[in-house]
mmCIF file of C-alpha atoms and ligand atoms in Angstrom:
data_model
loop_
_atom_site.group_PDB
_atom_site.id
_atom_site.type_symbol
_atom_site.label_atom_id
_atom_site.label_comp_id
_atom_site.label_asym_id
_atom_site.label_seq_id
_atom_site.Cartn_x
_atom_site.Cartn_y
_atom_site.Cartn_z
ATOM 1 C CA MET A 1 9.798 1.023 23.310
ATOM 2 C CA SER A 2 8.095 0.567 26.401
ATOM 3 C CA GLN A 3 7.151 -2.804 26.435
ATOM 4 C CA LYS A 4 3.781 -2.365 26.017
ATOM 5 C CA ALA A 5 5.335 -0.909 21.573
ATOM 6 C CA GLU A 6 7.244 -3.660 21.918
ATOM 7 C CA ILE A 7 4.435 -6.020 22.378
ATOM 8 C CA ASP A 8 1.961 -4.583 19.885
ATOM 9 C CA GLN A 9 5.154 -4.276 17.565
ATOM 10 C CA ALA A 10 5.334 -7.619 17.729
ATOM 11 C CA ARG A 11 1.481 -8.506 17.174
ATOM 12 C CA LYS A 12 1.592 -6.592 14.006
ATOM 13 C CA TRP A 13 4.555 -8.576 13.227
ATOM 14 C CA ILE A 14 2.528 -12.351 14.030
ATOM 15 C CA VAL A 15 -1.020 -10.290 12.316
ATOM 16 C CA GLU A 16 1.189 -10.031 9.111
ATOM 17 C CA ALA A 17 3.739 -12.945 8.950
ATOM 18 C CA LYS A 18 3.164 -15.742 6.020
ATOM 19 C CA ALA A 19 5.205 -18.541 8.047
ATOM 20 C CA ILE A 20 5.579 -18.383 11.493
ATOM 21 C CA THR A 21 7.847 -20.931 13.987
ATOM 22 C CA VAL A 22 7.722 -21.293 16.558
ATOM 23 C CA LEU A 23 10.510 -22.870 19.859
ATOM 24 C CA THR A 24 9.662 -23.700 23.467
ATOM 25 C CA GLY A 25 11.795 -24.190 26.351
ATOM 26 C CA ALA A 26 11.018 -25.698 29.772
ATOM 27 C CA GLY A 27 10.244 -21.665 30.234
ATOM 28 C CA ILE A 28 6.430 -22.119 29.300
ATOM 29 C CA SER A 29 5.097 -24.952 31.447
ATOM 30 C CA ALA A 30 6.956 -23.491 34.223
ATOM 31 C CA ASP A 31 3.098 -21.128 34.681
ATOM 32 C CA SER A 32 1.773 -24.551 34.326
ATOM 33 C CA GLY A 33 3.674 -25.979 37.751
ATOM 34 C CA VAL A 34 6.354 -28.370 36.224
ATOM 35 C CA PRO A 35 9.803 -26.809 37.552
ATOM 36 C CA THR A 36 12.562 -26.026 34.662
ATOM 37 C CA PHE A 37 15.463 -28.362 33.826
ATOM 38 C CA ARG A 38 17.721 -25.607 35.844
ATOM 39 C CA GLY A 39 15.465 -24.263 38.585
ATOM 40 C CA ASP A 40 14.073 -25.620 41.819
ATOM 41 C CA GLY A 41 12.668 -28.913 42.315
ATOM 42 C CA GLY A 42 14.842 -30.555 39.739
ATOM 43 C CA LEU A 43 16.010 -32.749 42.005
ATOM 44 C CA TRP A 44 15.050 -36.183 42.895
ATOM 45 C CA ARG A 45 17.146 -38.219 45.636
ATOM 46 C CA LYS A 46 19.939 -37.171 45.431
ATOM 47 C CA TYR A 47 20.694 -37.238 41.480
ATOM 48 C CA ARG A 48 20.745 -35.287 38.723
ATOM 49 C CA ALA A 49 18.940 -35.123 35.686
ATOM 50 C CA GLU A 50 22.388 -35.407 33.975
ATOM 51 C CA ASP A 51 23.186 -38.937 36.366
ATOM 52 C CA LEU A 52 20.001 -40.145 34.819
ATOM 53 C CA ALA A 53 18.669 -39.068 31.688
ATOM 54 C CA THR A 54 21.931 -41.097 29.518
ATOM 55 C CA PRO A 55 21.692 -44.350 27.971
ATOM 56 C CA GLU A 56 24.858 -44.964 30.284
ATOM 57 C CA ALA A 57 22.733 -44.963 33.400
ATOM 58 C CA PHE A 58 19.913 -46.645 31.977
ATOM 59 C CA ALA A 59 21.829 -49.709 30.390
ATOM 60 C CA ASP A 60 23.129 -49.466 34.065
ATOM 61 C CA ASN A 61 20.310 -49.724 36.417
ATOM 62 C CA PRO A 62 17.702 -49.568 34.612
ATOM 63 C CA LYS A 63 15.401 -49.907 37.399
ATOM 64 C CA LEU A 64 16.270 -46.570 38.890
ATOM 65 C CA VAL A 65 15.854 -45.106 35.748
ATOM 66 C CA TRP A 66 12.404 -46.359 35.108
ATOM 67 C CA GLU A 67 11.753 -44.636 38.984
ATOM 68 C CA TRP A 68 12.939 -41.162 38.724
ATOM 69 C CA TYR A 69 10.763 -41.037 34.868
ATOM 70 C CA ASP A 70 7.750 -42.570 36.838
ATOM 71 C CA TRP A 71 8.251 -40.230 39.719
ATOM 72 C CA ARG A 72 8.525 -37.142 36.689
ATOM 73 C CA ARG A 73 5.326 -38.602 34.820
ATOM 74 C CA ARG A 74 3.582 -38.913 38.580
ATOM 75 C CA GLN A 75 5.101 -35.092 39.020
ATOM 76 C CA LEU A 76 3.331 -33.911 35.105
ATOM 77 C CA ALA A 77 0.012 -36.686 35.598
ATOM 78 C CA GLY A 78 -1.986 -33.335 37.762
ATOM 79 C CA LYS A 79 -0.869 -30.315 35.397
ATOM 80 C CA ARG A 80 -2.842 -28.555 32.266
ATOM 81 C CA PRO A 81 -1.608 -26.197 29.945
ATOM 82 C CA ASN A 82 -1.267 -22.636 30.367
ATOM 83 C CA PRO A 83 -2.024 -19.299 28.819
ATOM 84 C CA GLY A 84 1.011 -19.434 26.881
ATOM 85 C CA HIS A 85 0.352 -23.328 26.052
ATOM 86 C CA ILE A 86 -3.785 -22.174 24.877
ATOM 87 C CA ALA A 87 -2.179 -18.685 23.249
ATOM 88 C CA LEU A 88 -0.035 -20.575 21.157
ATOM 89 C CA THR A 89 -3.112 -22.550 19.809
ATOM 90 C CA GLU A 90 -4.653 -19.770 18.869
ATOM 91 C CA MET A 91 -2.092 -18.185 17.241
ATOM 92 C CA GLU A 92 -1.770 -21.163 15.065
ATOM 93 C CA ARG A 93 -5.363 -20.900 14.612
ATOM 94 C CA ARG A 94 -4.777 -17.968 13.043
ATOM 95 C CA SER A 95 -1.820 -18.436 11.285
ATOM 96 C CA SER A 96 -1.853 -20.374 7.574
ATOM 97 C CA GLY A 97 1.784 -21.341 7.935
ATOM 98 C CA PHE A 98 2.652 -22.134 11.218
ATOM 99 C CA THR A 99 4.781 -24.871 13.247
ATOM 100 C CA LEU A 100 5.559 -25.309 16.599
ATOM 101 C CA ILE A 101 9.038 -26.835 17.865
ATOM 102 C CA THR A 102 9.190 -28.277 21.262
ATOM 103 C CA GLN A 103 12.047 -29.166 23.228
ATOM 104 C CA ASN A 104 9.692 -30.011 25.834
ATOM 105 C CA VAL A 105 9.124 -34.079 26.525
ATOM 106 C CA ASP A 106 5.982 -32.959 28.609
ATOM 107 C CA GLY A 107 3.081 -33.287 26.785
ATOM 108 C CA LEU A 108 0.945 -29.709 27.480
ATOM 109 C CA HIS A 109 0.991 -28.314 24.353
ATOM 110 C CA ASP A 110 -0.391 -31.554 23.008
ATOM 111 C CA LEU A 111 -3.001 -30.989 25.435
ATOM 112 C CA ALA A 112 -3.880 -27.407 25.260
ATOM 113 C CA GLY A 113 -4.971 -28.465 21.668
ATOM 114 C CA SER A 114 -1.866 -27.182 18.874
ATOM 115 C CA ARG A 115 -0.994 -29.830 15.787
ATOM 116 C CA LEU A 116 1.325 -31.992 15.701
ATOM 117 C CA PRO A 117 4.044 -29.813 17.185
ATOM 118 C CA LEU A 118 7.710 -31.113 16.283
ATOM 119 C CA LYS A 119 9.305 -32.624 19.426
ATOM 120 C CA LEU A 120 13.071 -32.640 19.027
ATOM 121 C CA HIS A 121 13.635 -34.091 22.532
ATOM 122 C CA GLY A 122 10.772 -36.919 22.172
ATOM 123 C CA ASP A 123 7.544 -37.319 25.153
ATOM 124 C CA ILE A 124 7.450 -38.775 28.049
ATOM 125 C CA TRP A 125 4.085 -40.920 27.527
ATOM 126 C CA ASN A 126 6.093 -42.284 25.051
ATOM 127 C CA LEU A 127 7.672 -45.477 25.205
ATOM 128 C CA ARG A 128 10.075 -47.333 22.788
ATOM 129 C CA CYS A 129 11.457 -50.790 22.759
ATOM 130 C CA THR A 130 14.836 -51.460 23.057
ATOM 131 C CA ASP A 131 14.936 -54.761 20.640
ATOM 132 C CA CYS A 132 12.280 -54.400 18.006
ATOM 133 C CA SER A 133 11.824 -50.431 18.835
ATOM 134 C CA ALA A 134 8.447 -50.723 18.818
ATOM 135 C CA ARG A 135 6.765 -47.906 19.930
ATOM 136 C CA SER A 136 3.425 -47.179 22.422
ATOM 137 C CA VAL A 137 1.674 -44.182 24.126
ATOM 138 C CA ASN A 138 1.990 -45.275 27.796
ATOM 139 C CA ARG A 139 -0.205 -42.195 30.463
ATOM 140 C CA GLU A 140 -0.374 -44.993 33.152
ATOM 141 C CA THR A 141 0.940 -43.185 36.412
ATOM 142 C CA PRO A 142 2.287 -44.990 38.530
ATOM 143 C CA LEU A 143 3.095 -47.176 36.178
ATOM 144 C CA LYS A 144 2.313 -50.601 37.590
ATOM 145 C CA ARG A 145 5.626 -52.208 35.874
ATOM 146 C CA LEU A 146 9.029 -50.749 36.991
ATOM 147 C CA PRO A 147 10.791 -51.432 34.660
ATOM 148 C CA PRO A 148 8.281 -52.082 32.274
ATOM 149 C CA LEU A 149 8.547 -54.781 29.324
ATOM 150 C CA CYS A 150 7.490 -54.324 25.707
ATOM 151 C CA ASP A 151 5.483 -57.724 24.822
ATOM 152 C CA CYS A 152 8.339 -58.828 23.135
ATOM 153 C CA GLY A 153 10.165 -59.725 26.878
ATOM 154 C CA ALA A 154 12.765 -56.537 25.871
ATOM 155 C CA LEU A 155 12.964 -53.668 27.855
ATOM 156 C CA LEU A 156 11.278 -49.968 27.456
ATOM 157 C CA ARG A 157 13.756 -46.691 27.268
ATOM 158 C CA PRO A 158 11.204 -43.631 27.317
ATOM 159 C CA ASP A 159 11.578 -41.933 23.883
ATOM 160 C CA ILE A 160 13.430 -39.247 25.090
ATOM 161 C CA VAL A 161 16.686 -37.671 23.956
ATOM 162 C CA TRP A 162 18.796 -38.712 26.419
ATOM 163 C CA PHE A 163 22.000 -37.241 26.775
ATOM 164 C CA GLY A 164 24.490 -37.944 24.665
ATOM 165 C CA GLU A 165 21.879 -38.840 22.554
ATOM 166 C CA SER A 166 21.454 -37.345 19.099
ATOM 167 C CA LEU A 167 18.272 -36.512 18.170
ATOM 168 C CA PRO A 168 15.548 -38.077 15.847
ATOM 169 C CA GLN A 169 17.240 -37.500 12.324
ATOM 170 C CA ASP A 170 13.361 -36.695 11.059
ATOM 171 C CA VAL A 171 12.122 -34.190 13.195
ATOM 172 C CA LEU A 172 15.251 -32.538 12.967
ATOM 173 C CA GLU A 173 15.588 -31.475 9.386
ATOM 174 C CA GLU A 174 11.677 -30.781 8.981
ATOM 175 C CA ALA A 175 12.651 -28.459 12.197
ATOM 176 C CA TRP A 176 15.451 -26.841 10.050
ATOM 177 C CA SER A 177 13.524 -26.298 7.018
ATOM 178 C CA ARG A 178 10.691 -24.732 8.944
ATOM 179 C CA ALA A 179 13.136 -22.281 10.418
ATOM 180 C CA CYS A 180 14.355 -21.971 7.175
ATOM 181 C CA ALA A 181 10.687 -20.447 5.508
ATOM 182 C CA ALA A 182 9.970 -18.761 8.407
ATOM 183 C CA ASP A 183 9.469 -14.842 8.048
ATOM 184 C CA LEU A 184 8.573 -14.820 11.377
ATOM 185 C CA PHE A 185 10.648 -16.841 14.417
ATOM 186 C CA LEU A 186 9.511 -17.051 18.063
ATOM 187 C CA VAL A 187 11.397 -18.116 21.200
ATOM 188 C CA VAL A 188 9.502 -18.776 24.066
ATOM 189 C CA GLY A 189 11.158 -20.018 27.561
ATOM 190 C CA THR A 190 14.643 -21.831 26.610
ATOM 191 C CA SER A 191 17.594 -20.988 27.766
ATOM 192 C CA ALA A 192 19.270 -21.643 24.553
ATOM 193 C CA LEU A 193 21.707 -23.185 25.949
ATOM 194 C CA VAL A 194 21.153 -26.761 24.210
ATOM 195 C CA GLN A 195 21.980 -27.808 20.664
ATOM 196 C CA PRO A 196 21.010 -28.180 17.911
ATOM 197 C CA ALA A 197 17.584 -26.468 19.479
ATOM 198 C CA ALA A 198 19.233 -23.219 20.053
ATOM 199 C CA SER A 199 20.727 -22.705 16.684
ATOM 200 C CA LEU A 200 17.600 -22.599 15.035
ATOM 201 C CA PRO A 201 16.096 -19.379 16.284
ATOM 202 C CA LEU A 202 19.513 -17.836 14.705
ATOM 203 C CA LEU A 203 19.388 -19.715 11.925
ATOM 204 C CA ALA A 204 16.532 -18.247 11.042
ATOM 205 C CA ARG A 205 17.547 -14.670 11.652
ATOM 206 C CA GLU A 206 20.269 -15.424 8.791
ATOM 207 C CA ARG A 207 17.713 -15.906 6.401
ATOM 208 C CA GLY A 208 15.882 -13.015 6.699
ATOM 209 C CA ALA A 209 12.768 -13.849 9.378
ATOM 210 C CA ARG A 210 11.867 -11.281 12.750
ATOM 211 C CA LEU A 211 13.269 -12.739 15.417
ATOM 212 C CA VAL A 212 11.185 -12.349 18.753
ATOM 213 C CA GLU A 213 12.298 -13.948 22.532
ATOM 214 C CA ILE A 214 9.926 -14.282 25.535
ATOM 215 C CA ASN A 215 11.616 -15.061 29.010
ATOM 216 C CA GLN A 216 11.897 -13.846 32.638
ATOM 217 C CA GLN A 217 15.899 -13.793 31.383
ATOM 218 C CA LYS A 218 18.631 -12.607 29.105
ATOM 219 C CA THR A 219 19.307 -15.366 27.099
ATOM 220 C CA PRO A 220 22.858 -15.859 24.535
ATOM 221 C CA LEU A 221 20.098 -15.278 21.992
ATOM 222 C CA THR A 222 18.769 -12.058 23.393
ATOM 223 C CA ALA A 223 21.146 -9.876 21.675
ATOM 224 C CA HIS A 224 20.001 -10.850 18.283
ATOM 225 C CA ALA A 225 16.427 -11.139 18.511
ATOM 226 C CA ASP A 226 14.315 -8.021 17.600
ATOM 227 C CA ILE A 227 12.547 -8.025 20.351
ATOM 228 C CA ALA A 228 13.279 -9.542 23.551
ATOM 229 C CA LEU A 229 9.895 -8.837 26.261
ATOM 230 C CA PHE A 230 11.082 -10.163 29.216
ATOM 231 C CA GLY A 231 7.977 -11.177 31.781
ATOM 232 C CA THR A 232 6.623 -14.943 31.828
ATOM 233 C CA ALA A 233 5.042 -16.752 28.826
ATOM 234 C CA GLY A 234 1.383 -16.515 30.391
ATOM 235 C CA ASP A 235 1.343 -13.235 30.460
ATOM 236 C CA LEU A 236 2.894 -12.450 27.425
ATOM 237 C CA LEU A 237 2.030 -15.090 24.675
ATOM 238 C CA PRO A 238 -2.185 -14.287 24.864
ATOM 239 C CA ALA A 239 -1.215 -9.787 24.917
ATOM 240 C CA LEU A 240 0.432 -10.858 21.407
ATOM 241 C CA VAL A 241 -2.774 -13.041 19.905
ATOM 242 C CA THR A 242 -5.318 -10.644 20.906
ATOM 243 C CA LEU A 243 -6.769 -8.361 19.035
HETATM 244 P P1 NAD B 301 16.148 -24.669 30.202
HETATM 245 O O1 NAD B 301 15.654 -24.978 32.224
HETATM 246 O O2 NAD B 301 17.400 -24.744 29.792
HETATM 247 O O3 NAD B 301 15.561 -22.803 30.079
HETATM 248 C C1 NAD B 301 14.242 -22.543 30.974
HETATM 249 C C2 NAD B 301 14.540 -20.508 30.110
HETATM 250 O O4 NAD B 301 13.444 -20.721 30.949
HETATM 251 C C3 NAD B 301 14.932 -20.322 31.059
HETATM 252 O O5 NAD B 301 16.118 -19.218 29.923
HETATM 253 C C4 NAD B 301 14.431 -19.948 32.112
HETATM 254 O O6 NAD B 301 15.035 -17.924 32.382
HETATM 255 C C5 NAD B 301 13.239 -19.501 31.052
HETATM 256 N N1 NAD B 301 11.675 -19.052 32.343
HETATM 257 C C6 NAD B 301 11.033 -19.988 33.607
HETATM 258 N N2 NAD B 301 10.236 -19.578 34.101
HETATM 259 C C7 NAD B 301 9.701 -18.772 32.618
HETATM 260 C C8 NAD B 301 7.843 -18.533 32.443
HETATM 261 N N3 NAD B 301 7.360 -18.804 33.620
HETATM 262 N N4 NAD B 301 8.016 -17.358 31.217
HETATM 263 C C9 NAD B 301 8.908 -17.586 30.426
HETATM 264 N N5 NAD B 301 10.292 -17.360 30.549
HETATM 265 C C10 NAD B 301 10.665 -18.883 31.681
HETATM 266 O O7 NAD B 301 15.072 -24.781 29.461
HETATM 267 P P2 NAD B 301 15.160 -25.673 28.074
HETATM 268 O O8 NAD B 301 15.643 -24.575 27.261
HETATM 269 O O9 NAD B 301 13.886 -26.041 27.368
HETATM 270 O O10 NAD B 301 16.668 -27.100 28.447
HETATM 271 C C11 NAD B 301 16.390 -28.019 29.073
HETATM 272 C C12 NAD B 301 16.057 -29.729 27.984
HETATM 273 O O11 NAD B 301 15.666 -29.844 29.333
HETATM 274 C C13 NAD B 301 15.629 -29.633 27.281
HETATM 275 O O12 NAD B 301 16.185 -30.658 26.531
HETATM 276 C C14 NAD B 301 14.343 -29.980 27.846
HETATM 277 O O13 NAD B 301 13.733 -31.300 27.246
HETATM 278 C C15 NAD B 301 13.954 -30.249 29.294
HETATM 279 N N6 NAD B 301 12.991 -30.115 30.134
HETATM 280 C C16 NAD B 301 12.175 -30.798 29.780
HETATM 281 C C17 NAD B 301 11.243 -29.638 30.276
HETATM 282 C C18 NAD B 301 9.363 -29.867 30.304
HETATM 283 O O14 NAD B 301 9.209 -30.554 28.922
HETATM 284 N N7 NAD B 301 8.464 -29.421 30.663
HETATM 285 C C19 NAD B 301 11.705 -29.789 32.354
HETATM 286 C C20 NAD B 301 12.651 -29.647 32.385
HETATM 287 C C21 NAD B 301 13.233 -30.107 31.334
HETATM 288 ZN ZN1 ZN B 302 9.530 -55.149 21.883
#
């Protein structure tokens, strides 16, 4: 099938679907100028994300970890949702059963107008107290105080799932159930290497959902997809929702 025919087929499935579940990864934000995990621009000083986004690094040097998050927050502050994010809000508006699950922490789905995306890995704009667990939204860039402190006096941390930590159980359970309930599962811009997110599309597929993938490259999911569209999310998602 030509790509045009595949887009037409996927668009038809989207219109017919009773329950659409979408999983997005860093690739959907690439068109907004946000570096992907394995792409360029992910390095800060001499550190890799794997060295800083861990409970051990935070226990060892919270100020250093916060300086890195402050740098990432400043990078994100000027970024806007792209046509890919916007197309998903339009898909949500038109569908009766729609769930958006994201691995991204950048908040761009919220800015685009998505309703309550399930954030598997947290949100860089949310802070959480390491002692009393109080949560707060904080969009200040740069942060006035590094590391930031809670009203109770304890250290605040980014409300993000770090390497070696478990995903929030309630969010994961909801994502799992929305994957099982889907008759169309759309996976966009994820390398599908990070578990358990990567198993959601396969779970949906096993339960009978059609699987459509959008990515610039092949991933471990491509062989399982009913349709794999190669290109950017910013081009392909709008093509899937136009009439
Ligand atoms: P990843 O960086 O591992 O993979 C990105 C994928 O997107 C790749 O498969 C790549 O081929 C594809 N891609 C790149 N540009 C694209 C485009 N314009 N359109 C479509 N596809 C494109 O990202 P991941 O799978 O999300 O896993 C990385 C982890 O790092 C996640 O846990 C995530 O939380 C975190 N992360 C988040 C952000 C963010 O919030 N924007 C950015 C970087 C990393
Ligand atoms: Zn506190």
